[in-house]
Coordinates of C-alpha atoms and ligand atoms in Angstrom, one line a residue:
M1 CA 19.4 -40.7 -18.4
A2 CA 17.9 -40.9 -21.8
I3 CA 17.3 -37.7 -23.8
Q4 CA 13.7 -36.5 -23.4
L5 CA 11.7 -33.4 -24.3
L6 CA 11.0 -31.3 -21.2
P7 CA 7.3 -30.9 -20.3
E8 CA 5.9 -27.6 -21.6
E9 CA 5.4 -26.3 -18.1
L10 CA 9.0 -26.8 -17.1
V11 CA 10.2 -25.2 -20.4
T12 CA 8.2 -22.1 -19.5
R13 CA 9.6 -21.9 -16.0
I14 CA 13.2 -22.3 -17.2
A15 CA 12.7 -19.6 -19.8
A16 CA 11.0 -17.4 -17.3
G17 CA 14.1 -17.4 -15.1
E18 CA 16.0 -15.5 -17.8
V19 CA 13.5 -12.6 -17.6
V20 CA 12.4 -12.7 -14.0
E21 CA 15.3 -13.0 -11.6
R22 CA 13.8 -11.2 -8.6
P23 CA 11.0 -8.9 -7.6
A24 CA 12.8 -5.9 -9.1
S25 CA 12.7 -7.6 -12.5
V26 CA 8.9 -7.8 -12.4
V27 CA 8.7 -4.2 -11.5
K28 CA 11.1 -3.4 -14.4
E29 CA 9.0 -5.2 -17.0
M30 CA 5.7 -3.8 -15.7
V31 CA 7.0 -0.2 -15.5
E32 CA 8.4 -0.5 -19.1
N33 CA 5.1 -1.7 -20.3
A34 CA 3.4 1.3 -18.6
I35 CA 5.9 3.7 -20.2
D36 CA 5.4 2.1 -23.6
A37 CA 1.6 2.5 -23.1
G38 CA 2.1 6.3 -22.7
A39 CA 1.4 6.5 -19.0
R40 CA 1.8 9.9 -17.3
S41 CA 1.6 8.5 -13.9
I42 CA 2.9 5.1 -12.7
R43 CA 2.4 3.8 -9.2
V44 CA 4.2 0.9 -7.7
D45 CA 3.1 -0.7 -4.4
C46 CA 5.2 -3.5 -2.9
V47 CA 4.7 -5.7 0.1
E48 CA 7.6 -7.4 1.7
G49 CA 10.1 -6.2 -0.9
G50 CA 7.8 -7.5 -3.6
R51 CA 8.0 -11.1 -2.5
R52 CA 4.4 -11.1 -1.5
V53 CA 2.8 -8.4 -3.6
I54 CA 3.9 -6.1 -6.5
R55 CA 1.2 -3.8 -7.9
V56 CA 1.9 -1.5 -10.8
A57 CA -0.8 0.8 -11.9
D58 CA -0.7 3.2 -14.9
D59 CA -3.0 5.6 -16.7
G60 CA -1.7 4.5 -20.1
S61 CA -3.5 3.3 -23.2
G62 CA -4.8 0.2 -21.5
I63 CA -5.2 -3.2 -23.2
P64 CA -8.3 -4.0 -25.4
A65 CA -10.6 -6.4 -23.6
E66 CA -10.3 -9.0 -26.3
E67 CA -6.5 -8.9 -26.3
V68 CA -5.9 -9.4 -22.6
E69 CA -5.3 -13.2 -22.8
L70 CA -3.1 -12.7 -25.8
A71 CA -1.0 -10.2 -23.9
F72 CA 0.0 -13.1 -21.6
A73 CA 0.9 -15.4 -24.4
H74 CA 4.5 -16.1 -25.3
H75 CA 5.9 -13.9 -28.0
A76 CA 2.8 -11.8 -28.1
T77 CA 3.5 -8.1 -28.6
S78 CA 1.9 -5.1 -30.0
K79 CA 5.3 -3.4 -30.5
L80 CA 7.0 -5.4 -33.3
R81 CA 5.6 -6.6 -36.6
S82 CA 8.5 -7.7 -38.7
A83 CA 12.2 -8.4 -38.6
D84 CA 12.8 -4.9 -40.0
D85 CA 11.3 -3.4 -36.9
L86 CA 13.8 -5.2 -34.8
S87 CA 16.6 -2.9 -36.0
Q88 CA 14.5 0.2 -35.3
I89 CA 13.2 -0.3 -31.8
V90 CA 11.7 2.7 -30.2
T91 CA 9.7 1.0 -27.4
L92 CA 11.2 -0.5 -24.2
G93 CA 9.5 -3.8 -24.8
F94 CA 9.6 -5.8 -28.0
R95 CA 9.9 -9.6 -27.2
G96 CA 6.4 -10.2 -26.0
E97 CA 7.9 -12.5 -23.3
A98 CA 7.6 -10.6 -20.0
L99 CA 4.0 -11.0 -19.1
A100 CA 4.1 -14.7 -20.1
S101 CA 7.2 -15.3 -18.0
I102 CA 5.8 -13.5 -14.9
A103 CA 2.5 -15.3 -15.2
A104 CA 4.3 -18.6 -15.3
V105 CA 5.9 -18.1 -11.8
S106 CA 3.3 -16.1 -9.8
V107 CA -0.3 -15.3 -9.5
V108 CA -1.0 -12.3 -11.7
T109 CA -4.2 -10.2 -11.8
C110 CA -4.5 -7.8 -14.7
V111 CA -7.3 -5.1 -14.5
T112 CA -7.3 -3.0 -17.6
R113 CA -9.4 -0.8 -19.8
H114 CA -8.5 0.5 -23.2
R115 CA -9.0 4.2 -23.7
D116 CA -11.3 3.6 -26.6
E117 CA -13.5 1.0 -24.9
E118 CA -16.5 1.4 -22.6
S119 CA -15.6 -1.2 -20.0
G120 CA -12.5 -3.1 -18.9
A121 CA -11.5 -6.6 -18.2
L122 CA -10.1 -8.6 -15.3
L123 CA -7.9 -11.6 -15.9
R124 CA -6.2 -13.8 -13.3
I125 CA -3.5 -16.3 -14.0
D126 CA -2.2 -18.7 -11.4
N127 CA 1.3 -20.0 -12.3
G128 CA 0.4 -20.2 -16.0
K129 CA -3.3 -21.2 -15.7
I130 CA -6.2 -18.8 -16.2
V131 CA -8.4 -18.9 -13.1
A132 CA -10.7 -15.9 -13.6
R133 CA -11.9 -13.8 -16.5
E134 CA -14.6 -11.1 -16.1
P135 CA -15.7 -7.7 -17.3
I136 CA -14.9 -4.9 -14.9
G137 CA -15.1 -1.0 -14.7
R138 CA -12.2 1.3 -14.3
P139 CA -10.7 4.4 -15.8
P140 CA -8.5 3.9 -18.8
G141 CA -5.2 2.3 -17.9
T142 CA -3.8 -0.9 -16.5
T143 CA -3.2 -2.4 -13.0
M144 CA -1.1 -5.5 -12.8
T145 CA -0.9 -7.3 -9.4
V146 CA 1.8 -9.9 -9.0
E147 CA 1.5 -12.1 -5.9
H148 CA 3.5 -14.9 -4.5
L149 CA 6.3 -14.6 -6.9
F150 CA 8.3 -17.9 -7.2
A151 CA 6.1 -19.6 -4.5
K152 CA 6.1 -22.6 -6.8
V153 CA 9.7 -22.3 -7.9
P154 CA 11.6 -23.2 -4.8
A155 CA 15.0 -23.1 -6.6
R156 CA 14.4 -19.5 -7.4
L157 CA 12.9 -18.6 -4.1
K158 CA 16.0 -19.8 -2.3
F159 CA 18.1 -17.3 -4.2
L160 CA 16.1 -14.2 -3.2
K161 CA 17.9 -12.0 -0.7
S162 CA 16.5 -10.3 2.4
I163 CA 13.3 -8.2 2.0
Q164 CA 15.5 -5.2 2.6
T165 CA 17.8 -6.1 -0.3
E166 CA 15.0 -6.8 -2.7
R167 CA 13.5 -3.4 -1.6
A168 CA 16.7 -1.7 -2.3
H169 CA 16.8 -3.1 -5.9
I170 CA 13.3 -1.9 -6.5
D171 CA 14.1 1.5 -5.1
G172 CA 17.1 1.8 -7.3
L173 CA 15.3 0.6 -10.4
L174 CA 12.3 3.0 -9.9
T175 CA 14.4 6.0 -9.2
R176 CA 16.3 5.3 -12.4
Y177 CA 13.3 5.3 -14.5
A178 CA 12.1 8.5 -12.8
L179 CA 15.4 10.1 -13.9
A180 CA 15.0 8.9 -17.4
Y181 CA 11.4 10.0 -17.7
P182 CA 10.9 13.3 -15.8
H183 CA 7.6 14.0 -17.4
I184 CA 6.1 10.8 -15.8
Q185 CA 5.1 10.8 -12.2
F186 CA 6.4 7.8 -10.4
T187 CA 5.2 6.9 -6.9
L188 CA 6.6 4.0 -4.9
T189 CA 5.4 2.5 -1.7
H190 CA 6.7 -0.3 0.5
D191 CA 4.3 -1.9 2.9
G192 CA 2.0 1.1 2.7
R193 CA 4.7 3.7 3.3
R194 CA 5.7 6.0 0.5
S195 CA 9.3 5.6 -0.3
F196 CA 9.7 7.8 -3.3
Q197 CA 7.7 10.2 -5.5
S198 CA 8.6 12.3 -8.5
L199 CA 6.7 15.3 -9.6
G200 CA 6.3 14.3 -13.2
N201 CA 6.7 18.0 -14.3
G202 CA 9.3 17.2 -17.0
N203 CA 12.2 18.8 -15.0
L204 CA 15.2 16.4 -14.6
R205 CA 16.6 18.6 -11.8
D206 CA 13.5 18.2 -9.8
V207 CA 13.7 14.4 -10.0
L208 CA 17.4 14.6 -9.0
L209 CA 16.4 16.6 -5.9
E210 CA 14.0 13.7 -5.0
V211 CA 16.4 11.0 -5.7
Y212 CA 19.7 12.4 -4.3
G213 CA 18.6 15.3 -2.1
A214 CA 19.4 19.0 -2.2
T215 CA 23.0 18.7 -0.8
A216 CA 24.0 16.5 -3.8
V217 CA 22.1 18.4 -6.4
E218 CA 23.8 21.7 -5.3
K219 CA 27.0 20.0 -6.3
M220 CA 25.8 18.7 -9.7
I221 CA 26.2 20.6 -13.0
P222 CA 24.2 20.1 -16.2
I223 CA 25.7 18.3 -19.2
G224 CA 25.2 18.8 -22.9
T225 CA 21.8 20.0 -23.9
E226 CA 20.8 20.4 -20.2
A227 CA 23.4 23.1 -20.1
N228 CA 21.9 25.0 -23.0
E229 CA 19.0 27.3 -23.2
P230 CA 15.9 25.2 -24.0
D231 CA 15.5 27.0 -27.4
R232 CA 19.1 26.6 -28.4
P233 CA 20.0 23.7 -30.8
T234 CA 20.8 20.5 -29.1
Q235 CA 24.5 19.8 -28.4
A236 CA 24.6 16.7 -30.4
I237 CA 27.9 15.1 -31.4
G238 CA 27.3 13.6 -34.8
S239 CA 23.9 12.2 -34.2
I240 CA 24.6 11.2 -30.7
S241 CA 23.2 13.5 -28.0
V242 CA 24.4 13.4 -24.4
R243 CA 22.8 15.2 -21.6
G244 CA 22.2 14.8 -17.9
Y245 CA 23.9 16.0 -14.8
A246 CA 27.3 15.2 -13.2
A247 CA 28.6 16.0 -9.7
L248 CA 31.6 18.3 -9.2
P249 CA 34.7 16.3 -8.2
E250 CA 34.4 17.4 -4.6
Y251 CA 31.1 15.4 -4.3
D252 CA 32.7 12.0 -5.1
H253 CA 31.7 8.5 -4.1
A254 CA 33.5 5.3 -3.0
N255 CA 32.4 3.2 -5.9
R256 CA 30.9 3.3 -9.4
S257 CA 27.3 2.6 -8.4
K258 CA 26.4 6.2 -8.7
I259 CA 27.1 6.5 -12.4
V260 CA 23.8 6.0 -14.0
L261 CA 23.5 5.6 -17.8
F262 CA 20.5 5.5 -20.1
V263 CA 20.5 4.8 -23.8
N264 CA 17.4 5.9 -25.6
G265 CA 15.5 6.0 -22.3
R266 CA 16.7 2.5 -21.3
P267 CA 18.8 2.1 -18.2
V268 CA 21.9 0.2 -19.2
Q269 CA 25.0 -1.3 -17.6
D270 CA 27.9 -0.6 -19.7
A271 CA 31.5 -0.9 -18.3
K272 CA 33.0 1.1 -21.2
L273 CA 30.6 4.0 -20.9
T274 CA 30.9 4.0 -17.2
Y275 CA 34.7 4.3 -17.8
A276 CA 34.1 7.2 -20.3
V277 CA 32.5 9.1 -17.4
I278 CA 35.3 8.3 -15.0
Q279 CA 37.8 9.3 -17.7
A280 CA 36.2 12.7 -18.0
Y281 CA 37.2 13.3 -14.4
H282 CA 40.8 12.4 -15.1
T283 CA 43.1 14.0 -12.5
L284 CA 40.1 15.7 -10.9
L285 CA 39.3 12.9 -8.6
M286 CA 41.5 10.9 -6.3
T287 CA 42.2 7.4 -7.3
G288 CA 39.7 5.0 -5.9
R289 CA 37.0 7.7 -5.8
Y290 CA 34.2 7.8 -8.4
P291 CA 31.8 10.5 -9.6
L292 CA 28.1 10.7 -9.3
A293 CA 26.5 11.2 -12.6
V294 CA 23.2 10.7 -14.6
I295 CA 23.9 10.4 -18.2
L296 CA 21.2 10.3 -20.9
I297 CA 22.4 9.2 -24.3
E298 CA 20.2 9.5 -27.4
L299 CA 21.1 8.1 -30.8
P300 CA 19.1 6.8 -33.8
P301 CA 17.5 3.4 -32.9
A302 CA 19.2 1.8 -35.9
D303 CA 22.6 2.6 -34.4
V304 CA 22.1 0.6 -31.2
D305 CA 21.1 -3.1 -30.8
V306 CA 19.0 -3.5 -27.7
N307 CA 18.4 -7.2 -28.3
V308 CA 21.5 -8.6 -26.7
H309 CA 20.6 -9.3 -23.1
P310 CA 17.7 -11.3 -21.5
A311 CA 16.8 -8.5 -19.2
K312 CA 17.7 -5.9 -21.8
A313 CA 20.2 -4.4 -19.4
E314 CA 23.0 -4.2 -22.0
V315 CA 23.1 -2.8 -25.5
R316 CA 25.5 -3.0 -28.4
F317 CA 26.4 0.2 -30.4
R318 CA 27.2 0.3 -34.0
D319 CA 30.0 2.7 -33.3
P320 CA 31.0 2.2 -29.7
D321 CA 34.0 4.5 -29.9
A322 CA 31.9 7.4 -31.1
V323 CA 29.5 7.0 -28.2
F324 CA 32.4 6.6 -25.8
S325 CA 34.1 9.8 -26.8
A326 CA 30.7 11.7 -27.1
V327 CA 30.0 10.8 -23.5
Q328 CA 33.6 11.6 -22.3
R329 CA 33.7 15.0 -24.1
A330 CA 30.3 16.2 -23.0
V331 CA 31.1 15.4 -19.3
R332 CA 34.7 16.8 -19.5
R333 CA 33.6 20.0 -21.2
A334 CA 30.8 20.7 -18.6
L335 CA 33.3 20.0 -15.7
L336 CA 36.0 22.2 -17.1
A337 CA 33.5 25.0 -17.7
A338 CA 32.2 24.7 -14.1
L339 CA 35.6 24.4 -12.3
P340 CA 37.6 27.4 -11.1
V341 CA 40.9 28.0 -12.8
P342 CA 43.4 26.0 -10.6
E343 CA 45.8 27.9 -8.5
P344 CA 49.5 26.9 -8.8
P345 CA 49.9 24.4 -5.9
S346 CA 51.9 25.3 -2.9
V347 CA 53.0 22.5 -0.6
L348 CA 53.2 24.9 2.3
V349 CA 49.6 26.0 1.9
D350 CA 48.1 22.7 0.8
Q351 CA 49.8 19.9 2.6
R352 CA 47.8 17.3 0.8
L353 CA 50.1 17.7 -2.3
S354 CA 52.9 15.3 -2.4
L355 CA 56.4 16.4 -3.4
N356 CA 55.9 14.6 -6.7
T357 CA 52.8 16.5 -7.6
A358 CA 54.4 19.7 -6.7
L359 CA 57.3 19.0 -8.8
E360 CA 55.3 17.7 -11.7
T361 CA 53.1 20.7 -11.9
G362 CA 56.0 22.8 -12.7
A363 CA 57.0 24.3 -9.5
A364 CA 60.8 24.7 -9.5
A365 CA 62.3 22.4 -6.9
G366 CA 64.7 25.0 -5.9
N367 CA 62.4 27.6 -4.6
R368 CA 60.3 25.1 -2.7
E369 CA 60.9 24.6 1.0
I370 CA 61.3 20.9 0.5
D371 CA 64.4 18.9 1.0
R372 CA 64.3 16.5 -2.0
A373 CA 65.7 13.6 0.0
G374 CA 63.3 14.6 2.7
L375 CA 66.0 13.7 5.3
G376 CA 66.4 16.0 8.2
P377 CA 63.0 16.6 9.8
R378 CA 61.5 20.0 8.8
Q379 CA 59.4 21.9 11.3
S380 CA 55.8 21.9 10.6
P381 CA 54.1 25.3 10.3
L382 CA 51.7 24.0 13.0
S383 CA 53.0 24.0 16.5
G384 CA 52.5 22.3 19.8
A385 CA 49.2 20.9 20.8
E386 CA 47.8 21.8 17.4
T387 CA 50.3 19.4 15.8
W388 CA 49.6 16.7 18.2
E389 CA 46.0 17.1 17.8
R390 CA 46.2 16.9 14.0
V391 CA 48.1 13.7 14.2
G392 CA 45.4 12.4 16.6
I393 CA 48.1 11.1 19.0
A394 CA 47.1 12.8 22.1
R395 CA 49.1 11.4 25.0
H396 CA 49.6 14.5 27.0
I397 CA 46.7 16.7 26.0
P398 CA 43.2 15.8 27.0
S399 CA 41.4 14.5 24.1
P400 CA 38.4 12.1 23.4
V401 CA 40.8 9.6 22.0
T402 CA 42.7 9.2 25.2
S403 CA 40.1 7.0 26.8
A404 CA 40.2 4.5 24.0
S405 CA 44.0 4.6 23.9
E406 CA 44.2 4.0 27.7
A407 CA 41.9 1.1 27.3
T408 CA 44.2 -0.4 24.7
A409 CA 47.2 0.2 26.8
N410 CA 45.6 -2.0 29.5
L411 CA 45.4 -5.0 27.2
P412 CA 48.2 -7.5 27.9
F413 CA 49.5 -8.2 24.3
H414 CA 51.3 -4.9 24.0
S415 CA 53.8 -5.4 26.7
I416 CA 54.2 -9.1 26.3
H417 CA 54.5 -9.5 22.5
P418 CA 56.0 -6.4 21.0
Q419 CA 55.5 -6.9 17.3
L420 CA 57.9 -4.3 16.1
P421 CA 61.4 -3.4 17.5
A422 CA 62.0 0.0 18.7
L423 CA 62.7 2.3 15.8
R424 CA 64.7 5.4 15.5
I425 CA 63.2 8.1 13.3
L426 CA 65.6 9.4 10.6
G427 CA 63.3 11.6 8.6
Q428 CA 60.4 11.9 6.2
L429 CA 60.5 11.1 2.5
A430 CA 58.2 12.9 0.0
A431 CA 56.0 14.0 2.8
T432 CA 54.6 10.5 2.7
Y433 CA 57.0 8.0 4.2
I434 CA 58.7 7.9 7.6
I435 CA 62.3 6.7 7.4
A436 CA 63.4 4.8 10.5
E437 CA 66.3 2.6 11.5
G438 CA 65.8 -0.6 13.5
P439 CA 68.1 -3.5 14.6
E440 CA 67.4 -5.2 11.3
G441 CA 68.0 -2.4 8.9
L442 CA 66.0 0.3 7.2
Y443 CA 62.2 0.8 7.6
L444 CA 60.1 2.9 5.2
I445 CA 56.7 3.5 7.0
D446 CA 53.7 4.7 5.1
Q447 CA 52.4 7.4 7.4
H448 CA 48.8 7.2 6.2
A449 CA 48.6 3.4 6.5
A450 CA 50.4 3.3 9.8
H451 CA 48.0 5.9 11.3
E452 CA 45.0 4.0 10.0
R453 CA 46.3 0.9 11.8
V454 CA 46.9 2.8 15.0
L455 CA 43.4 4.4 15.0
Y456 CA 41.7 1.1 14.0
E457 CA 43.1 -0.9 16.8
R458 CA 42.1 1.8 19.3
L459 CA 38.6 2.1 18.0
W460 CA 38.1 -1.6 17.8
T461 CA 39.3 -2.1 21.3
A462 CA 37.0 0.7 22.5
R463 CA 34.2 -0.9 20.6
E464 CA 34.9 -4.3 22.2
L465 CA 34.7 -2.6 25.7
G466 CA 31.5 -0.8 24.6
Q467 CA 33.4 2.5 25.2
V468 CA 33.5 4.3 21.9
A469 CA 33.8 7.9 22.9
A470 CA 31.1 10.0 21.2
Q471 CA 31.1 13.8 20.7
H472 CA 27.9 15.8 20.7
L473 CA 27.7 18.1 17.7
L474 CA 26.9 21.7 18.8
D475 CA 24.6 21.9 15.9
P476 CA 23.1 18.6 14.8
V477 CA 24.0 18.0 11.1
A478 CA 21.1 17.3 8.7
V479 CA 22.2 14.9 5.9
D480 CA 20.2 14.1 2.8
V481 CA 20.8 10.6 1.5
P482 CA 19.5 9.1 -1.8
A483 CA 16.0 7.5 -1.5
E484 CA 17.5 4.1 -2.2
S485 CA 20.0 4.4 0.7
A486 CA 17.7 5.9 3.3
R487 CA 16.1 2.6 4.1
L488 CA 19.4 0.8 4.5
L489 CA 20.7 3.6 6.7
E490 CA 17.5 3.3 8.8
A491 CA 18.2 -0.4 9.4
E492 CA 21.7 0.1 10.6
L493 CA 21.1 3.0 13.0
E494 CA 21.6 0.8 16.0
V495 CA 24.9 -0.5 14.8
L496 CA 26.0 3.0 14.1
Q497 CA 24.9 4.1 17.6
E498 CA 27.3 1.5 19.1
L499 CA 30.1 3.1 17.1
G500 CA 29.3 6.7 18.4
F501 CA 26.9 7.9 15.8
Q502 CA 23.5 9.0 17.1
I503 CA 21.5 9.5 14.0
E504 CA 17.7 10.0 13.8
P505 CA 15.4 9.9 10.8
F506 CA 14.2 13.5 10.1
G507 CA 11.5 12.9 7.6
G508 CA 11.8 11.9 4.0
N509 CA 15.3 10.9 3.2
T510 CA 16.8 13.3 5.7
F511 CA 18.7 12.2 8.8
L512 CA 19.9 14.3 11.7
V513 CA 23.3 13.4 13.1
R514 CA 23.6 14.3 16.8
T515 CA 26.8 12.7 17.9
V516 CA 29.8 11.3 16.1
P517 CA 32.7 9.2 17.3
A518 CA 35.0 11.7 19.1
V519 CA 37.8 11.2 16.6
M520 CA 35.6 12.6 14.0
A521 CA 34.8 15.8 15.7
Q522 CA 36.6 17.9 13.1
D523 CA 35.4 15.9 10.0
D524 CA 33.0 16.8 7.3
I525 CA 30.1 14.8 8.8
A526 CA 27.8 14.8 5.7
A527 CA 30.7 13.6 3.5
A528 CA 31.6 11.0 6.0
L529 CA 28.1 9.7 6.3
R530 CA 27.8 9.4 2.6
E531 CA 30.9 7.2 2.5
I532 CA 29.8 5.1 5.4
I533 CA 26.5 4.5 3.6
A534 CA 28.4 3.5 0.5
D535 CA 30.3 1.0 2.6
L536 CA 27.2 -0.3 4.0
E537 CA 25.7 -0.8 0.6
M538 CA 28.6 -3.0 -0.6
G539 CA 27.4 -6.6 -1.0
D540 CA 24.6 -8.3 0.6
A541 CA 23.7 -7.8 4.3
P542 CA 26.9 -8.9 5.9
L543 CA 27.3 -9.9 9.6
Q544 CA 27.0 -7.0 12.0
R545 CA 30.6 -7.5 13.1
D546 CA 31.6 -7.1 9.5
L547 CA 29.5 -3.9 9.1
E548 CA 31.1 -2.5 12.2
A549 CA 34.6 -3.2 11.0
R550 CA 33.7 -1.6 7.6
V551 CA 32.5 1.6 9.3
L552 CA 35.5 1.7 11.6
R553 CA 37.9 1.3 8.6
R554 CA 36.2 4.2 6.9
I555 CA 36.5 6.4 10.0
C556 CA 40.2 5.6 10.3
K557 CA 40.8 6.1 6.6
R558 CA 39.2 9.6 6.8
M559 CA 40.8 10.7 10.1
S560 CA 44.3 9.4 9.6
I561 CA 47.2 11.6 8.4
K562 CA 47.3 11.8 4.7
A563 CA 50.1 11.2 2.3
G564 CA 51.7 14.6 1.4
Q565 CA 51.3 15.9 5.0
V566 CA 54.6 17.2 6.3
L567 CA 55.2 15.8 9.8
A568 CA 57.4 17.3 12.5
Y569 CA 59.8 14.9 14.3
P570 CA 57.7 14.6 17.5
E571 CA 54.6 13.7 15.4
M572 CA 56.6 10.9 13.6
A573 CA 58.1 9.7 16.8
A574 CA 54.6 9.4 18.5
L575 CA 53.1 7.7 15.4
V576 CA 55.9 5.2 15.2
R577 CA 55.7 4.5 19.0
D578 CA 51.9 3.9 18.7
L579 CA 52.4 1.6 15.7
E580 CA 55.0 -0.4 17.7
A581 CA 52.3 -1.0 20.3
C582 CA 49.8 -2.3 17.8
E583 CA 48.9 -6.0 17.6
S584 CA 49.3 -6.1 13.8
P585 CA 51.5 -3.2 13.0
R586 CA 52.6 -4.4 9.6
T587 CA 49.4 -4.0 7.7
C588 CA 46.7 -1.3 7.5
P589 CA 43.1 -2.3 8.3
H590 CA 42.6 -2.7 4.5
G591 CA 45.4 -5.3 4.4
R592 CA 48.0 -3.2 2.7
P593 CA 51.5 -3.0 4.2
T594 CA 52.3 -0.2 6.5
M595 CA 56.0 -0.6 6.1
I596 CA 58.8 -1.9 3.9
Q597 CA 61.9 -3.2 5.5
I598 CA 65.2 -3.2 3.9
G599 CA 67.6 -5.6 5.8
L600 CA 71.2 -4.8 6.4
S601 CA 72.2 -7.9 4.5
Q602 CA 70.2 -6.8 1.6
L603 CA 71.9 -3.4 1.6
E604 CA 75.3 -5.2 1.7
R605 CA 74.3 -7.2 -1.3
E606 CA 73.1 -4.2 -3.2
F607 CA 76.3 -2.3 -2.5
G608 CA 78.4 -5.3 -3.4
R609 CA 79.9 -5.5 0.0
T610 CA 79.7 -9.3 0.3
A611 CA 82.5 -11.1 -1.1
Ligands
LIG701 P1 6.4 -6.6 -24.8 O1 6.5 -5.4 -23.8 O2 7.8 -7.0 -25.2 O3 5.5 -6.3 -25.9 P2 5.1 -7.9 -22.7 O4 4.9 -9.4 -22.4 O5 5.7 -7.1 -21.7 O6 5.8 -7.8 -24.0 O7 3.6 -7.3 -23.0 C1 2.9 -7.9 -24.0 C2 1.8 -6.9 -24.5 O8 0.9 -6.5 -23.6 C3 2.5 -5.6 -24.9 O9 3.0 -5.6 -26.2 C4 1.3 -4.6 -24.8 O10 0.6 -4.6 -26.0 C5 0.5 -5.3 -23.7 N1 0.6 -4.5 -22.4 C6 1.3 -5.0 -21.4 N2 1.3 -4.2 -20.3 C7 0.6 -3.1 -20.7 C8 0.2 -1.9 -20.1 N3 0.6 -1.6 -18.8 N4 -0.5 -1.1 -20.8 C9 -0.9 -1.4 -22.1 N5 -0.6 -2.5 -22.7 C10 0.2 -3.4 -22.1
LIG702 MG1 7.1 -5.5 -21.9

């Protein structure tokens, strides 16, 4: 093909794609414009996840009637005058591209009245062409209605996800801005139903309550200036100020998605700063667990370049290390001040501690009741049925698990294809690994991974037979979930029911848990549900079977014996027997190995016994 200039219309659409990726991008640009216009109240109404209609109404300054067309022109902005201004940006917008881009790929109706003018104006643009222009009355402010987004851009339309996913993006976005601007009242509705509202009273804690719920906020501590009296000088580090809220380590999360960062009022994605927050929790969180935090960073506009990303989601700092350590120190300081002084660990009291941790933290090995080699099974402080129950291997005591386990036992593959030889237990190592002997040599079995596998196969079989045993909670547990997760949870209630969770919406973002899978009877239900929601949130609407597997894996992970737990000989024997009966005993449900095998010939080689 010969080189040709693209038609103007196509150029615009291609450029628009950089700004407008999905309905949430429209909401973002419109909300930023409203904030820049000094709005005190911003209302967002969406239909079908914003694919059909997005309406953003504000009570800001409004647009002068004679500038309305101009506002929709490319590179038209009231926020930037010269190149110098570009290094001193104090508004959220500055490129003058958003309205033009949005109008190029949708039908936009703008109704606005400037606060110094008598009447307002209506302008409608259909995929780049003005189709209506008339005077109209309204109170000062602006209402932008965007309809049929991407209807004429099939390539883009194809990439939109389900209504539910688009909705979740909008929810996440709006709650973020509500956190960054507590003095603005944000209201969000989907299909006529209110999904979120902030008070707009200027109090960040009140917004947190709306977004994350009371349970979470109880566990959150103020950071930086939020921690000080309002009249004390700000706790600025250099000229960087860091404030916000962070959750105590006990309220952790399965991924990084709950670490929310703002730079000068702009939500940003920044892997390094996210890491700074995680670093602040160093040794306070288990590996693979992440904190929940809302961090607001302010620094002189000249020290941050906001013009590096099409959607303005990333920024560049003049001194990234200074910002990194300011964030890390502010969060760390607040955490250390809030946490109780740690007790010297005792493996006997707290069985979650591994031998290594106990030794590392200075406990003299000699006065501990641990056999360093771990050989020779120690008696657990628990006894009899208690011990069996704890391991969840309940052969001879009536337990909810029994039904599932019996169902499993009836399946043919166990007797026909034993996947593991019979093993003889030799002992436990570091309260984490079971040492066993088999015909082919030595086996080191990860007790946690092994138990996960056993539970998983039982639950999965029970699920296949439609027989997951559920346990009624004596007192139903009310769980608050973040606004952005509530909808998702609602959509998956049926799937969860199949797995033994009977959960009902209880108004707002609260849910009532009535039953749980029987294996979870002793679990912290609220914490478990939060983890399950986090699992559901991963990725885009997977198949139902996939979701179920995720939930089951989560249950197994929570309910299985932990590393660091001292096991009695009968417990180990029962666990290994159950593992022998598994279909895939050599990996845990997450795909990690449950055991390492050292063959006799390898031992001979290592000892130099072979000639
Ligand atoms: P930018 O925000 O980068 O200036 P936009 O295309 O988003 O570019 O908006 C263009 C201009 O339209 C803005 O500079 C502003 O003057 C005006 N404008 C847009 N939305 C609003 C609003 N909600 N209230 C007042 N003015 C607005
Ligand atoms: Mg803008």
